[in-house]
mmCIF file of C-alpha atoms and ligand atoms in Angstrom:
data_model
loop_
_atom_site.group_PDB
_atom_site.id
_atom_site.type_symbol
_atom_site.label_atom_id
_atom_site.label_comp_id
_atom_site.label_asym_id
_atom_site.label_seq_id
_atom_site.Cartn_x
_atom_site.Cartn_y
_atom_site.Cartn_z
ATOM 1 C CA UNK U 1 75.851 119.345 126.900
ATOM 2 C CA UNK U 2 75.308 115.403 125.551
ATOM 3 C CA UNK U 3 77.758 112.835 127.557
ATOM 4 C CA UNK U 4 79.639 110.399 125.070
ATOM 5 C CA UNK U 5 81.174 106.854 125.417
ATOM 6 C CA UNK U 6 83.751 105.274 123.694
ATOM 7 C CA UNK U 7 84.018 101.282 124.177
ATOM 8 C CA UNK U 8 86.735 99.341 122.979
ATOM 9 C CA UNK U 9 86.824 96.013 122.001
ATOM 10 C CA UNK U 10 89.233 93.425 122.279
ATOM 11 C CA UNK U 11 90.395 89.553 122.272
ATOM 12 C CA UNK U 12 92.425 88.257 124.523
ATOM 13 C CA UNK U 13 94.005 84.378 123.364
ATOM 14 C CA UNK U 14 95.754 82.416 126.061
ATOM 15 C CA UNK U 15 99.126 81.934 123.348
ATOM 16 C CA UNK U 16 100.175 81.369 120.335
ATOM 17 C CA UNK U 17 98.040 77.738 119.535
ATOM 18 C CA UNK U 18 94.928 79.070 120.381
ATOM 19 C CA UNK U 19 95.212 82.151 117.347
ATOM 20 C CA UNK U 20 93.985 81.272 113.546
ATOM 21 C CA UNK U 21 96.953 80.590 111.301
ATOM 22 C CA UNK U 22 97.189 83.622 110.087
ATOM 23 C CA UNK U 23 97.699 85.582 112.787
ATOM 24 C CA UNK U 24 99.911 82.748 114.361
ATOM 25 C CA UNK U 25 101.820 82.873 111.554
ATOM 26 C CA UNK U 26 102.497 86.580 112.144
ATOM 27 C CA UNK U 27 102.427 86.594 115.660
ATOM 28 C CA UNK U 28 105.720 84.540 115.380
ATOM 29 C CA UNK U 29 107.290 86.996 112.599
ATOM 30 C CA UNK U 30 106.895 89.888 114.729
ATOM 31 C CA UNK U 31 108.389 86.855 117.736
ATOM 32 C CA UNK U 32 112.030 86.384 115.251
ATOM 33 C CA UNK U 33 111.780 90.035 114.147
ATOM 34 C CA UNK U 34 112.546 90.945 118.616
ATOM 35 C CA UNK U 35 116.383 89.024 117.534
ATOM 36 C CA UNK U 36 116.384 91.701 114.501
ATOM 37 C CA UNK U 37 116.526 95.118 116.997
ATOM 38 C CA UNK U 38 119.696 96.755 117.328
ATOM 39 C CA UNK U 39 119.224 98.104 120.908
ATOM 40 C CA UNK U 40 122.495 98.674 122.919
ATOM 41 C CA UNK U 41 121.185 101.301 125.131
ATOM 42 C CA UNK U 42 117.557 99.507 126.072
ATOM 43 C CA UNK U 43 118.346 96.027 125.623
ATOM 44 C CA UNK U 44 114.515 96.252 124.964
ATOM 45 C CA UNK U 45 114.121 93.849 121.366
ATOM 46 C CA UNK U 46 111.190 95.217 119.823
ATOM 47 C CA UNK U 47 110.315 93.145 116.593
ATOM 48 C CA UNK U 48 107.313 93.898 114.802
ATOM 49 C CA UNK U 49 105.469 92.162 111.326
ATOM 50 C CA UNK U 50 103.470 93.837 108.939
ATOM 51 C CA UNK U 51 100.824 91.734 106.972
ATOM 52 C CA UNK U 52 99.998 92.394 103.230
ATOM 53 C CA UNK U 53 96.570 91.986 101.804
ATOM 54 C CA UNK U 54 98.153 89.379 99.335
ATOM 55 C CA UNK U 55 99.698 87.202 102.607
ATOM 56 C CA UNK U 56 103.639 89.128 102.207
ATOM 57 C CA UNK U 57 104.971 89.561 105.851
ATOM 58 C CA UNK U 58 107.695 92.654 106.061
ATOM 59 C CA UNK U 59 109.195 92.543 109.833
ATOM 60 C CA UNK U 60 110.444 95.362 111.556
ATOM 61 C CA UNK U 61 113.045 95.855 114.890
ATOM 62 C CA UNK U 62 113.490 98.578 116.526
ATOM 63 C CA UNK U 63 117.077 100.540 115.890
ATOM 64 C CA UNK U 64 118.402 102.754 118.404
ATOM 65 C CA UNK U 65 121.190 105.954 118.128
ATOM 66 C CA UNK U 66 124.122 107.163 120.361
ATOM 67 C CA UNK U 67 121.978 110.341 119.661
ATOM 68 C CA UNK U 68 118.904 108.816 121.686
ATOM 69 C CA UNK U 69 116.109 110.547 119.455
ATOM 70 C CA UNK U 70 117.111 109.379 116.025
ATOM 71 C CA UNK U 71 116.365 106.053 116.908
ATOM 72 C CA UNK U 72 112.580 104.385 116.007
ATOM 73 C CA UNK U 73 110.415 102.024 117.087
ATOM 74 C CA UNK U 74 109.885 98.532 115.753
ATOM 75 C CA UNK U 75 106.667 99.628 114.404
ATOM 76 C CA UNK U 76 107.133 102.451 112.766
ATOM 77 C CA UNK U 77 110.944 101.046 111.479
ATOM 78 C CA UNK U 78 108.539 97.882 109.883
ATOM 79 C CA UNK U 79 105.570 100.476 108.797
ATOM 80 C CA UNK U 80 107.958 102.473 106.654
ATOM 81 C CA UNK U 81 109.858 99.972 105.277
ATOM 82 C CA UNK U 82 106.624 97.932 104.395
ATOM 83 C CA UNK U 83 104.962 101.622 102.442
ATOM 84 C CA UNK U 84 108.446 102.805 100.820
ATOM 85 C CA UNK U 85 109.445 99.268 99.414
ATOM 86 C CA UNK U 86 105.270 98.502 98.416
ATOM 87 C CA UNK U 87 104.245 101.500 97.715
ATOM 88 C CA UNK U 88 100.761 100.186 95.891
ATOM 89 C CA UNK U 89 100.361 97.247 98.359
ATOM 90 C CA UNK U 90 97.725 97.210 101.140
ATOM 91 C CA UNK U 91 98.635 96.331 104.803
ATOM 92 C CA UNK U 92 96.210 94.514 106.796
ATOM 93 C CA UNK U 93 97.618 93.745 110.347
ATOM 94 C CA UNK U 94 100.845 94.621 112.289
ATOM 95 C CA UNK U 95 102.029 92.377 115.183
ATOM 96 C CA UNK U 96 104.241 93.667 118.003
ATOM 97 C CA UNK U 97 106.295 91.261 120.502
ATOM 98 C CA UNK U 98 109.201 92.686 122.846
ATOM 99 C CA UNK U 99 112.458 91.300 124.578
ATOM 100 C CA UNK U 100 114.417 91.003 127.318
ATOM 101 C CA UNK U 101 117.466 89.734 127.706
ATOM 102 C CA UNK U 102 116.281 86.950 125.123
ATOM 103 C CA UNK U 103 113.015 86.403 126.784
ATOM 104 C CA UNK U 104 109.440 87.556 125.188
ATOM 105 C CA UNK U 105 107.535 89.816 127.773
ATOM 106 C CA UNK U 106 104.762 87.658 129.712
ATOM 107 C CA UNK U 107 102.382 90.691 128.850
ATOM 108 C CA UNK U 108 102.135 92.233 125.869
ATOM 109 C CA UNK U 109 103.626 95.417 124.545
ATOM 110 C CA UNK U 110 101.877 97.758 123.951
ATOM 111 C CA UNK U 111 102.974 100.530 121.288
ATOM 112 C CA UNK U 112 104.075 104.156 122.137
ATOM 113 C CA UNK U 113 101.387 106.556 120.395
ATOM 114 C CA UNK U 114 103.999 107.691 117.692
ATOM 115 C CA UNK U 115 103.711 104.123 116.273
ATOM 116 C CA UNK U 116 99.881 104.402 116.881
ATOM 117 C CA UNK U 117 99.457 107.476 114.905
ATOM 118 C CA UNK U 118 101.647 106.222 111.935
ATOM 119 C CA UNK U 119 99.691 102.588 112.446
ATOM 120 C CA UNK U 120 96.559 105.309 111.222
ATOM 121 C CA UNK U 121 97.610 106.765 108.764
ATOM 122 C CA UNK U 122 98.633 103.238 106.961
ATOM 123 C CA UNK U 123 95.534 101.961 107.560
ATOM 124 C CA UNK U 124 94.040 105.395 106.011
ATOM 125 C CA UNK U 125 96.546 104.962 102.814
ATOM 126 C CA UNK U 126 95.183 101.362 102.909
ATOM 127 C CA UNK U 127 91.596 101.620 102.827
ATOM 128 C CA UNK U 128 91.252 99.089 105.386
ATOM 129 C CA UNK U 129 90.734 97.795 108.832
ATOM 130 C CA UNK U 130 94.241 97.153 110.546
ATOM 131 C CA UNK U 131 94.417 94.649 112.895
ATOM 132 C CA UNK U 132 96.481 94.649 115.571
ATOM 133 C CA UNK U 133 98.564 91.921 117.823
ATOM 134 C CA UNK U 134 100.410 92.665 120.703
ATOM 135 C CA UNK U 135 101.760 89.717 121.637
ATOM 136 C CA UNK U 136 103.134 88.362 125.618
ATOM 137 C CA UNK U 137 104.473 84.733 126.451
ATOM 138 C CA UNK U 138 101.147 83.987 127.470
ATOM 139 C CA UNK U 139 98.835 86.288 126.713
ATOM 140 C CA UNK U 140 98.027 87.761 123.408
ATOM 141 C CA UNK U 141 95.570 91.484 122.637
ATOM 142 C CA UNK U 142 93.904 91.244 119.547
ATOM 143 C CA UNK U 143 92.517 94.281 118.546
ATOM 144 C CA UNK U 144 90.129 94.107 114.711
ATOM 145 C CA UNK U 145 91.136 98.356 113.669
ATOM 146 C CA UNK U 146 93.839 100.859 115.056
ATOM 147 C CA UNK U 147 90.852 103.319 115.818
ATOM 148 C CA UNK U 148 90.190 100.888 119.114
ATOM 149 C CA UNK U 149 94.316 101.144 120.176
ATOM 150 C CA UNK U 150 93.775 105.034 118.898
ATOM 151 C CA UNK U 151 90.031 106.573 119.188
ATOM 152 C CA UNK U 152 90.489 110.430 117.665
ATOM 153 C CA UNK U 153 93.184 109.558 115.175
ATOM 154 C CA UNK U 154 94.405 112.881 113.401
ATOM 155 C CA UNK U 155 93.024 112.724 110.092
ATOM 156 C CA UNK U 156 92.117 116.478 109.414
ATOM 157 C CA UNK U 157 94.256 116.851 106.965
HETATM 158 N N1 THU L 201 109.698 100.806 121.705
HETATM 159 C C1 THU L 201 109.728 99.997 120.191
HETATM 160 O O1 THU L 201 110.493 99.667 119.612
HETATM 161 N N2 THU L 201 108.277 100.105 120.233
HETATM 162 C C2 THU L 201 107.475 100.523 120.845
HETATM 163 O O2 THU L 201 106.204 100.749 120.828
HETATM 164 C C3 THU L 201 107.775 101.456 122.725
HETATM 165 C C4 THU L 201 109.293 101.370 122.972
HETATM 166 C C5 THU L 201 111.735 100.769 121.829
HETATM 167 C C6 THU L 201 111.488 102.100 121.266
HETATM 168 C C7 THU L 201 113.223 101.978 122.159
HETATM 169 O O3 THU L 201 113.869 101.787 121.386
HETATM 170 C C8 THU L 201 113.192 100.749 123.475
HETATM 171 O O4 THU L 201 112.328 100.374 122.610
HETATM 172 C C9 THU L 201 112.791 101.478 124.682
HETATM 173 O O5 THU L 201 111.776 102.429 124.482
#
């Protein structure tokens, strides 16, 4: 028997002003995207912004439905739109933010498991590490790759 351990590294910033320009722009796009959420049931507005290698940013927001499971998280809305509309471009980062009653959440929002798996797939497709910025009002967490949010990604097929 061998005991093994996985270490997860991430950086914490105390506000948008601490970020590098490109990260700040992406984080701001995720914040802006929260306004595009369609969340009449949860009233929990999530915004996501995907950065391509060439600098283009695509935004997405959660879309809810009266048949609850038919809705989709902001991250997958953005990622599927990004891949479907620019199938040949590599993605290099995603930023996520959430707001309630028009206020950005204090603590960064952490993506659900299904969205992490989808991020992992697009990281694989892009053949580049996908950085993740989780944006809160006064705290921002930055991960260098999806593996740090989802160890043991399913990629066996
Ligand atoms: N939601 C997201 O958009 N992203 C997440 O990472 C977690 C949850 C959405 C789904 C639903 O519309 C609302 O937030 C409440 O769960």
